[in-house]
Amino acid sequence: MLTHESPVLVTGGAGFIGSHFVLDWFSTVGTPLVNLDKLTYAGNLRNLLPVADLPGYHFVRGDIRDRELIDRLMNEFSPRAIVHLAAESHVDRSLVGPGEFLDTNIHGTFVLLEAARAYLDKLDSDDRAKFRFLHVSTDEVFGSLKPGDAPFEETFAFRPNSPYAASKAASDLLVRAWGKSYGFPAVVTNCSNNYGPLQFPEKLLPLILNRAIHGEPLPIYGDGLQVRDWLYVGDHAAALRVALEKGVPGQTYNIGGWNEQANLDTVQMLCALLDEFLPNSPHRPHAQLMKFVTDRPGHDRRYAINATKAERELGWRPKETFASGLRKTVRWYLDNQAWVQEVTSGAYREWMETNYGAR
Ligand code: NAD
Ligand code: DAU
C-alpha cells in the first residue's frame, strides 16, 4: 500500500536543481527518496554529501532510457511519485549536438512514462489515486516574448526555438497525452531561469563569475539586452515540493521569480558584487572584462513568467529577492572554487575546447 512514507523516485537528482530538490526534501519532508542519475558532466554526487549517509537516501547510477532498470526500481522501491528532472539542459550544447537532447529529453521521458504506467496497472485503485508523476519543464517551451508582451501563462501556445526547447516541449506534450489518453496522473511545472550555488559553470551566472574571478573576458551574446526572469534555485526546489503535494493531475503550473533582468544588468550586478567582495583583486573593476561576442543562433529575446496560478492554487511564492540571492550566489562561488575547478576539468573542458575553442 502506498503511504506518505513510501519513497519518491527522483531523476537527475545529482544535477543543479535536482540536488537542491534532494537537499530541500531531507530538510523538510524527510521521507525516503531514491535518486536515479546517469552522472553526465552535469551530475555531481559531491552536491549530495550532506544527505549521502541518511538511511532514507538511495542513489542509483543509471539512465532514464533503461526500461529494465526503471522497471526494477519501481518494483523494488514501490514509489509514491516520480519527480522527473533528468535532462540535457544547456541550450548552447543543444545547438551543437541536438541528438542527445532528443534522446534523453524525449525518449527518456517516454520510457519513464511507460514504466510508470505499467507500474500503475499493478496497483489497486486507492494506490493509483495516490501516485503522482511530476514533470519538471521550462518556460522556453513558450518561445520568445517581445518587450511589452504579457508574461507567459499556462495557456500560451508552445513555440520552442532551440533544439533544447523543442525537446522539452515534446516531452511536455507526451506527458499531456499520457494524461489524456491513459488518465496518467501527471503534474507539469514550467520554470524560468534558475540561479544559485551548485550550478554548472556553463550557464550565464556561474560562467561569468568563474571567468571574472580569473580576469578572463566575460562573453555577452549579441547586444546583451535579452531578458531572463531569474529565480533562486532554493525557491524552485520549494515550488516542486509543493507542486508534488498539492498539484492537480492534468494541470501545469508556471514557476517564476517575478524578476526580469537584461543580461547586461545581471552581469553588471555580478561584477559590482565581485568588486565589493574582492577589494584587492587586480581585475577590478570587473565590468571592464565584459566583451560583446557573436550572438547565439535563434537567441530568444525575452522570457517572463506569470506565476499567479502557482501562487493562487499551490500557495507558493518565491522568498529570495534578486539582491539577496545574488549575494548568496557570489559568496558561494568565491568560497567553493575547488568545486568549480573539479567540475570544469576533464570531460567538460575537452567538450568546450572541441566545440568552441578558447574564448
Ligand atoms: P542539469 O544539467 O544541472 O542536471 C541534469 C541532471 O540529469 C544531471 O545530474 C545529469 O547527470 C542527469 N541526466 C542527464 N541525462 C540523464 C539520463 N539519460 N539518465 C539519468 N540522468 C540523466 O540540469 P538542471 O539545470 O538541474 O535542470 C533540471 C531540470 O529542470 C531539467 O529537466 C531542465 O530542463 C529543467 N529546468 C531547468 C532550468 C534552469 O534554469 N536550469 C529552468 C527550468 C527548467
Ligand atoms: O528559461 C529556463 C532555461 O534557462 C532552462 O530551461 C535551461 O535549462 C537553462 O539553461 C536556461 O536557459 P538560457 O539559455 O536562458 O540560460 P543560459 O545561462 O545559457 O543563458 C542565459 C542568458 O545569457 C541567455 O540570454 C544567453 C546569455 N549568455 C549566456 C552565456 C552562457 C551570454 O550572454 N553569454 C554566455 O556566455
Coordinates of C-alpha atoms and ligand atoms in Angstrom, one line a residue:
M1 CA 0.0 0.0 0.0
L2 CA 1.3 3.5 -0.9
T3 CA 1.6 5.8 2.1
H4 CA 3.2 9.2 2.7
E5 CA 6.2 7.3 3.9
S6 CA 6.7 5.5 0.5
P7 CA 9.7 6.7 -1.4
V8 CA 9.8 9.2 -4.2
L9 CA 11.9 8.4 -7.2
V10 CA 13.8 11.5 -8.4
T11 CA 15.6 11.5 -11.8
G12 CA 18.5 13.9 -12.3
G13 CA 18.9 14.4 -8.5
A14 CA 22.7 15.0 -8.9
G15 CA 22.2 18.0 -11.2
F16 CA 21.8 21.6 -10.3
I17 CA 18.1 21.8 -9.5
G18 CA 17.9 18.1 -8.6
S19 CA 20.5 18.3 -5.9
H20 CA 18.7 21.4 -4.4
F21 CA 15.4 19.4 -4.5
V22 CA 17.0 16.4 -2.7
L23 CA 18.6 18.6 -0.1
D24 CA 15.4 20.6 0.5
W25 CA 13.5 17.3 0.7
F26 CA 15.6 15.9 3.6
S27 CA 15.5 19.2 5.4
T28 CA 11.7 19.4 5.2
V29 CA 9.8 16.2 4.3
G30 CA 12.5 13.7 5.2
T31 CA 10.7 10.6 3.8
P32 CA 12.7 8.1 1.7
L33 CA 14.0 9.2 -1.7
V34 CA 15.7 7.3 -4.5
N35 CA 17.9 9.4 -6.7
L36 CA 18.4 8.0 -10.2
D37 CA 21.1 9.8 -12.1
K38 CA 23.4 8.9 -15.0
L39 CA 26.1 11.3 -13.8
T40 CA 26.8 13.1 -17.1
Y41 CA 29.2 16.0 -17.0
A42 CA 26.3 17.9 -15.2
G43 CA 25.8 15.5 -12.4
N44 CA 27.9 15.7 -9.3
L45 CA 27.5 13.4 -6.2
R46 CA 29.5 15.8 -4.1
N47 CA 26.5 18.1 -4.2
L48 CA 24.7 15.5 -2.1
L49 CA 27.3 14.7 0.5
P50 CA 25.1 16.2 3.3
V51 CA 22.4 13.5 2.7
A52 CA 24.6 10.7 1.4
D53 CA 24.6 8.7 4.6
L54 CA 21.0 9.2 5.6
P55 CA 19.1 5.9 5.9
G56 CA 16.2 7.2 3.7
Y57 CA 18.5 8.2 0.8
H58 CA 19.3 5.8 -2.0
F59 CA 21.5 6.6 -5.0
V60 CA 21.3 4.6 -8.2
R61 CA 23.6 5.4 -11.1
G62 CA 21.7 4.7 -14.3
D63 CA 20.0 6.0 -17.4
I64 CA 16.3 7.0 -17.6
R65 CA 16.2 5.4 -21.0
D66 CA 17.0 2.0 -19.5
R67 CA 13.5 0.4 -19.3
E68 CA 14.7 -2.7 -17.5
L69 CA 16.3 -0.6 -14.8
I70 CA 13.3 1.6 -14.3
D71 CA 11.0 -1.4 -14.0
R72 CA 13.3 -2.9 -11.4
L73 CA 13.4 0.3 -9.4
M74 CA 9.6 0.6 -9.5
N75 CA 9.2 -3.0 -8.2
E76 CA 11.9 -2.7 -5.6
F77 CA 11.0 0.6 -4.1
S78 CA 7.3 1.0 -4.8
P79 CA 7.5 4.8 -5.1
R80 CA 4.5 7.0 -4.4
A81 CA 5.8 9.5 -7.0
I82 CA 8.4 10.2 -9.7
V83 CA 9.9 13.7 -9.8
H84 CA 11.4 13.9 -13.3
L85 CA 14.3 16.3 -13.6
A86 CA 16.9 14.4 -15.6
A87 CA 17.6 16.1 -18.9
E88 CA 20.2 17.6 -21.1
S89 CA 19.7 21.2 -20.1
H90 CA 22.0 23.6 -21.8
V91 CA 20.8 25.5 -24.9
D92 CA 24.3 26.1 -26.4
R93 CA 25.1 22.4 -26.3
S94 CA 21.8 21.6 -27.9
L95 CA 22.8 23.8 -30.9
V96 CA 26.0 21.9 -31.4
G97 CA 24.6 18.4 -30.7
P98 CA 20.9 18.1 -30.7
G99 CA 20.7 14.3 -30.9
E100 CA 21.5 13.6 -27.2
F101 CA 18.8 16.2 -26.3
L102 CA 16.1 14.4 -28.3
D103 CA 17.2 11.1 -27.0
T104 CA 17.4 11.9 -23.3
N105 CA 14.6 14.5 -23.0
I106 CA 12.0 12.9 -25.3
H107 CA 12.8 9.2 -25.4
G108 CA 13.9 9.2 -21.8
T109 CA 10.6 10.8 -20.7
F110 CA 8.7 8.3 -22.8
V111 CA 10.5 5.4 -21.1
L112 CA 9.7 6.8 -17.7
L113 CA 6.0 7.3 -18.6
E114 CA 5.7 3.8 -19.9
A115 CA 7.4 2.2 -16.9
A116 CA 5.2 4.2 -14.5
R117 CA 2.1 3.3 -16.5
A118 CA 3.0 -0.4 -16.3
Y119 CA 3.6 0.0 -12.5
L120 CA 0.3 1.8 -12.0
D121 CA -1.5 -1.0 -13.8
K122 CA -0.4 -3.3 -11.0
L123 CA -1.7 -1.1 -8.2
D124 CA -5.2 -1.1 -6.7
S125 CA -7.4 1.9 -7.3
D126 CA -6.6 3.5 -3.9
D127 CA -2.8 3.4 -4.6
R128 CA -3.3 4.5 -8.2
A129 CA -5.1 7.6 -6.9
K130 CA -2.2 8.5 -4.7
F131 CA 0.6 8.2 -7.3
R132 CA 2.0 11.3 -9.0
F133 CA 4.4 12.0 -11.8
L134 CA 5.9 15.5 -11.5
H135 CA 7.4 16.5 -14.8
V136 CA 9.9 19.4 -14.5
S137 CA 10.0 21.6 -17.5
T138 CA 10.9 25.1 -18.7
D139 CA 9.4 28.4 -19.8
E140 CA 11.5 28.0 -23.1
V141 CA 8.7 25.9 -24.5
F142 CA 6.7 29.1 -24.9
G143 CA 9.3 30.7 -27.2
S144 CA 10.3 34.3 -27.0
L145 CA 8.4 37.5 -25.9
K146 CA 8.7 41.0 -27.3
P147 CA 9.1 44.0 -24.9
G148 CA 5.6 44.8 -23.7
D149 CA 4.1 41.3 -24.3
A150 CA 2.3 39.8 -21.3
P151 CA 4.4 37.2 -19.4
F152 CA 3.9 33.5 -20.2
E153 CA 0.7 31.9 -18.9
E154 CA 0.0 28.2 -18.7
T155 CA -2.5 28.5 -21.6
F156 CA 0.1 30.0 -24.1
A157 CA 0.9 28.1 -27.2
F158 CA 4.2 26.3 -27.5
R159 CA 6.7 28.0 -29.8
P160 CA 10.1 26.5 -28.9
N161 CA 13.1 27.9 -30.8
S162 CA 16.1 25.8 -29.8
P163 CA 16.6 22.1 -30.1
Y164 CA 16.7 22.0 -26.2
A165 CA 13.4 23.9 -26.0
A166 CA 11.8 21.7 -28.7
S167 CA 12.9 18.6 -26.9
K168 CA 11.4 19.8 -23.6
A169 CA 8.2 20.9 -25.4
A170 CA 7.9 17.4 -27.0
S171 CA 8.3 15.8 -23.5
D172 CA 5.6 18.1 -22.1
L173 CA 3.3 17.0 -24.9
L174 CA 4.0 13.4 -24.2
V175 CA 3.1 13.9 -20.6
R176 CA -0.1 15.7 -21.6
A177 CA -1.0 12.9 -24.0
W178 CA -0.4 10.2 -21.3
G179 CA -2.8 12.2 -19.0
K180 CA -5.5 12.5 -21.6
S181 CA -5.2 9.0 -23.2
Y182 CA -4.5 6.9 -20.1
G183 CA -5.6 9.0 -17.2
F184 CA -2.0 9.1 -16.2
P185 CA -1.6 11.3 -13.0
A186 CA 1.0 13.8 -14.1
V187 CA 1.6 17.4 -12.9
V188 CA 3.8 19.7 -15.0
T189 CA 5.8 22.7 -13.9
N190 CA 7.4 25.2 -16.4
C191 CA 10.0 27.3 -14.7
S192 CA 12.1 30.3 -15.6
N193 CA 15.9 30.6 -15.3
N194 CA 17.3 29.3 -12.1
Y195 CA 20.4 30.6 -10.4
G196 CA 22.3 29.8 -7.2
P197 CA 25.0 27.6 -5.7
L198 CA 25.9 24.3 -7.4
Q199 CA 25.1 25.5 -11.0
F200 CA 27.5 24.1 -13.6
P201 CA 29.7 27.0 -14.9
E202 CA 28.4 26.8 -18.5
K203 CA 25.2 28.8 -17.5
L204 CA 25.4 32.6 -17.6
L205 CA 25.8 33.4 -13.9
P206 CA 28.5 30.9 -12.8
L207 CA 30.3 31.2 -16.1
I208 CA 30.6 35.0 -15.7
L209 CA 31.7 34.6 -12.0
N210 CA 34.2 32.0 -12.8
R211 CA 35.8 34.0 -15.6
A212 CA 35.7 37.3 -13.8
I213 CA 37.4 35.9 -10.7
H214 CA 40.3 34.8 -13.0
G215 CA 40.4 38.1 -15.0
E216 CA 39.1 36.4 -18.3
P217 CA 36.8 38.1 -20.8
L218 CA 33.1 38.0 -20.0
P219 CA 31.2 36.9 -23.2
I220 CA 28.0 38.9 -23.7
Y221 CA 26.0 37.4 -26.6
G222 CA 24.7 39.9 -29.1
D223 CA 23.7 43.3 -27.6
G224 CA 23.2 41.8 -24.1
L225 CA 19.7 43.2 -23.9
Q226 CA 18.0 39.8 -23.8
V227 CA 15.8 39.4 -20.8
R228 CA 15.6 36.5 -18.4
D229 CA 13.3 36.0 -15.4
W230 CA 15.6 34.8 -12.6
L231 CA 14.5 32.5 -9.8
Y232 CA 16.6 31.4 -6.9
V233 CA 17.1 27.7 -7.1
G234 CA 16.0 27.1 -3.4
D235 CA 12.7 28.8 -4.2
H236 CA 12.3 26.4 -7.2
A237 CA 13.0 23.4 -5.0
A238 CA 10.3 24.5 -2.6
A239 CA 7.9 25.0 -5.5
L240 CA 8.5 21.5 -6.8
R241 CA 7.9 20.1 -3.3
V242 CA 4.6 21.9 -3.0
A243 CA 3.5 21.0 -6.6
L244 CA 4.1 17.4 -5.8
E245 CA 1.9 17.5 -2.8
K246 CA -0.8 19.9 -4.0
G247 CA -0.6 19.9 -7.8
V248 CA -3.7 18.6 -9.6
P249 CA -3.1 15.8 -12.2
G250 CA -3.6 17.2 -15.7
Q251 CA -2.6 20.7 -14.6
T252 CA 0.5 22.7 -15.5
Y253 CA 2.0 25.4 -13.2
N254 CA 4.3 28.2 -14.3
I255 CA 7.1 28.9 -11.7
G256 CA 9.0 32.1 -11.9
G257 CA 10.8 34.8 -10.0
W258 CA 8.8 37.9 -11.0
N259 CA 12.3 39.2 -11.7
E260 CA 13.0 40.2 -15.3
Q261 CA 16.6 41.4 -15.9
A262 CA 18.5 42.2 -19.1
N263 CA 21.7 40.1 -19.3
L264 CA 23.9 43.3 -19.3
D265 CA 22.3 44.4 -16.0
T266 CA 22.8 40.9 -14.5
V267 CA 26.4 40.8 -15.5
Q268 CA 27.0 44.4 -14.2
M269 CA 25.5 43.4 -10.8
L270 CA 27.7 40.3 -10.6
C271 CA 30.8 42.5 -11.4
A272 CA 29.8 45.0 -8.7
L273 CA 29.5 42.3 -6.1
L274 CA 32.9 40.9 -7.0
D275 CA 34.4 44.4 -6.7
E276 CA 32.9 44.6 -3.2
F277 CA 33.9 41.0 -2.1
L278 CA 37.4 41.2 -3.7
P279 CA 38.7 44.6 -2.8
N280 CA 42.3 43.7 -3.6
S281 CA 41.6 41.9 -6.9
P282 CA 43.8 43.1 -9.8
H283 CA 40.8 42.7 -12.1
R284 CA 38.7 45.5 -10.5
P285 CA 36.5 47.0 -11.8
H286 CA 35.4 43.5 -13.1
A287 CA 32.9 45.1 -15.5
Q288 CA 35.9 46.2 -17.7
L289 CA 36.2 42.4 -18.6
M290 CA 32.8 42.5 -20.4
K291 CA 33.2 41.6 -24.1
F292 CA 30.4 41.5 -26.7
V293 CA 30.6 38.3 -28.8
T294 CA 28.6 36.7 -31.6
D295 CA 25.0 36.1 -30.7
R296 CA 23.6 32.7 -30.0
P297 CA 21.7 31.5 -33.1
G298 CA 17.9 31.8 -32.7
H299 CA 18.5 33.5 -29.3
D300 CA 15.2 34.1 -27.5
R301 CA 14.9 37.8 -26.7
R302 CA 12.8 37.7 -23.6
Y303 CA 11.3 35.2 -21.1
A304 CA 8.9 36.2 -18.3
I305 CA 6.6 34.1 -16.3
N306 CA 3.2 34.9 -14.9
A307 CA 3.3 32.7 -11.7
T308 CA -0.1 33.8 -10.4
K309 CA -1.6 30.3 -10.8
A310 CA 1.1 28.7 -8.6
E311 CA 0.5 31.4 -6.0
R312 CA -3.2 31.0 -6.1
E313 CA -3.5 27.3 -6.3
L314 CA -0.3 26.0 -4.7
G315 CA 0.2 28.8 -2.2
W316 CA 3.8 29.2 -3.4
R317 CA 5.7 32.4 -3.9
P318 CA 9.5 33.0 -4.2
K319 CA 11.1 34.2 -1.0
E320 CA 14.5 35.3 -2.2
T321 CA 15.0 38.8 -3.8
F322 CA 17.5 39.1 -6.7
A323 CA 19.7 41.2 -4.5
S324 CA 19.8 38.7 -1.6
G325 CA 20.0 35.7 -4.0
L326 CA 22.9 37.2 -6.0
R327 CA 24.9 37.9 -2.8
K328 CA 24.5 34.3 -1.6
T329 CA 25.4 33.0 -5.0
V330 CA 28.6 35.2 -5.4
R331 CA 29.7 34.3 -1.9
W332 CA 29.2 30.6 -2.6
Y333 CA 31.2 30.6 -5.8
L334 CA 34.0 32.5 -4.1
D335 CA 34.0 30.1 -1.2
N336 CA 33.8 27.0 -3.4
Q337 CA 36.5 27.5 -6.1
A338 CA 37.6 23.9 -5.5
W339 CA 34.1 22.7 -6.6
V340 CA 34.4 24.8 -9.8
Q341 CA 37.8 23.5 -10.5
E342 CA 36.7 20.0 -10.2
V343 CA 33.6 20.2 -12.4
T344 CA 35.3 22.3 -15.1
S345 CA 38.2 19.9 -15.6
G346 CA 38.1 16.7 -17.7
A347 CA 35.2 15.9 -20.0
Y348 CA 33.7 19.4 -19.8
R349 CA 36.9 21.1 -20.7
E350 CA 37.5 18.8 -23.6
W351 CA 34.0 19.4 -24.9
M352 CA 34.3 23.1 -24.7
E353 CA 37.6 23.1 -26.5
T354 CA 36.4 20.9 -29.3
N355 CA 33.3 22.8 -29.9
Y356 CA 34.1 26.4 -29.0
G357 CA 37.9 26.6 -28.9
A358 CA 39.4 29.0 -26.4
R359 CA 37.1 32.0 -25.9
Ligands
NAD1 P1 21.5 19.9 -15.0 O1 22.0 19.8 -16.4 O2 22.2 20.6 -14.0 O3 21.3 18.4 -14.4 C1 20.7 17.4 -15.2 C2 20.9 16.1 -14.4 O4 20.3 15.0 -15.2 C3 22.4 15.7 -14.2 O5 22.6 15.2 -12.9 C4 22.6 14.6 -15.2 O6 23.6 13.6 -14.8 C5 21.2 13.9 -15.3 N1 21.0 13.2 -16.5 C6 21.1 13.6 -17.8 N2 20.8 12.6 -18.7 C7 20.4 11.6 -17.9 C8 19.9 10.3 -18.3 N3 19.8 9.9 -19.5 N4 19.5 9.4 -17.3 C9 19.7 9.8 -16.0 N5 20.1 11.0 -15.6 C10 20.5 11.9 -16.6 O7 20.0 20.4 -15.2 P2 19.2 21.4 -14.3 O8 19.6 22.8 -14.6 O9 19.3 21.0 -12.9 O10 17.7 21.2 -14.8 C11 16.9 20.1 -14.2 C12 15.6 20.1 -15.0 O11 14.9 21.3 -14.8 C13 15.7 19.8 -16.5 O12 14.7 19.0 -16.9 C14 15.6 21.2 -17.1 O13 15.0 21.1 -18.4 C15 14.6 21.9 -16.1 N6 14.7 23.3 -16.0 C16 16.0 23.9 -15.8 C17 16.0 25.3 -15.6 C18 17.3 26.0 -15.3 O14 17.3 27.2 -15.2 N7 18.4 25.3 -15.1 C19 14.9 26.1 -15.7 C20 13.6 25.4 -15.9 C21 13.6 24.1 -16.1
DAU2 O1 14.4 29.6 -19.0 C1 14.7 28.4 -18.4 C2 16.0 27.9 -19.1 O2 17.1 28.7 -18.6 C3 16.3 26.4 -18.7 O3 15.2 25.7 -19.3 C4 17.6 26.0 -19.3 O4 17.9 24.7 -18.9 C5 18.7 26.9 -18.8 O5 19.9 26.5 -19.4 C6 18.4 28.4 -19.1 O6 18.5 28.7 -20.5 P1 19.2 30.0 -21.0 O7 19.6 29.8 -22.4 O8 18.3 31.2 -20.8 O9 20.4 30.1 -20.0 P2 21.9 30.5 -20.2 O10 22.5 30.6 -18.8 O11 22.6 29.6 -21.2 O12 21.9 31.9 -20.8 C7 21.2 33.0 -20.1 C8 21.3 34.2 -20.9 O13 22.6 34.7 -21.0 C9 20.8 34.0 -22.4 O14 20.2 35.1 -22.9 C10 22.2 33.8 -23.1 C11 23.1 34.7 -22.4 N1 24.5 34.3 -22.3 C12 24.8 33.0 -21.9 C13 26.1 32.6 -21.8 C14 26.4 31.1 -21.4 C15 25.5 35.2 -22.6 O15 25.3 36.4 -23.0 N2 26.8 34.7 -22.5 C16 27.2 33.5 -22.2 O16 28.4 33.1 -22.1

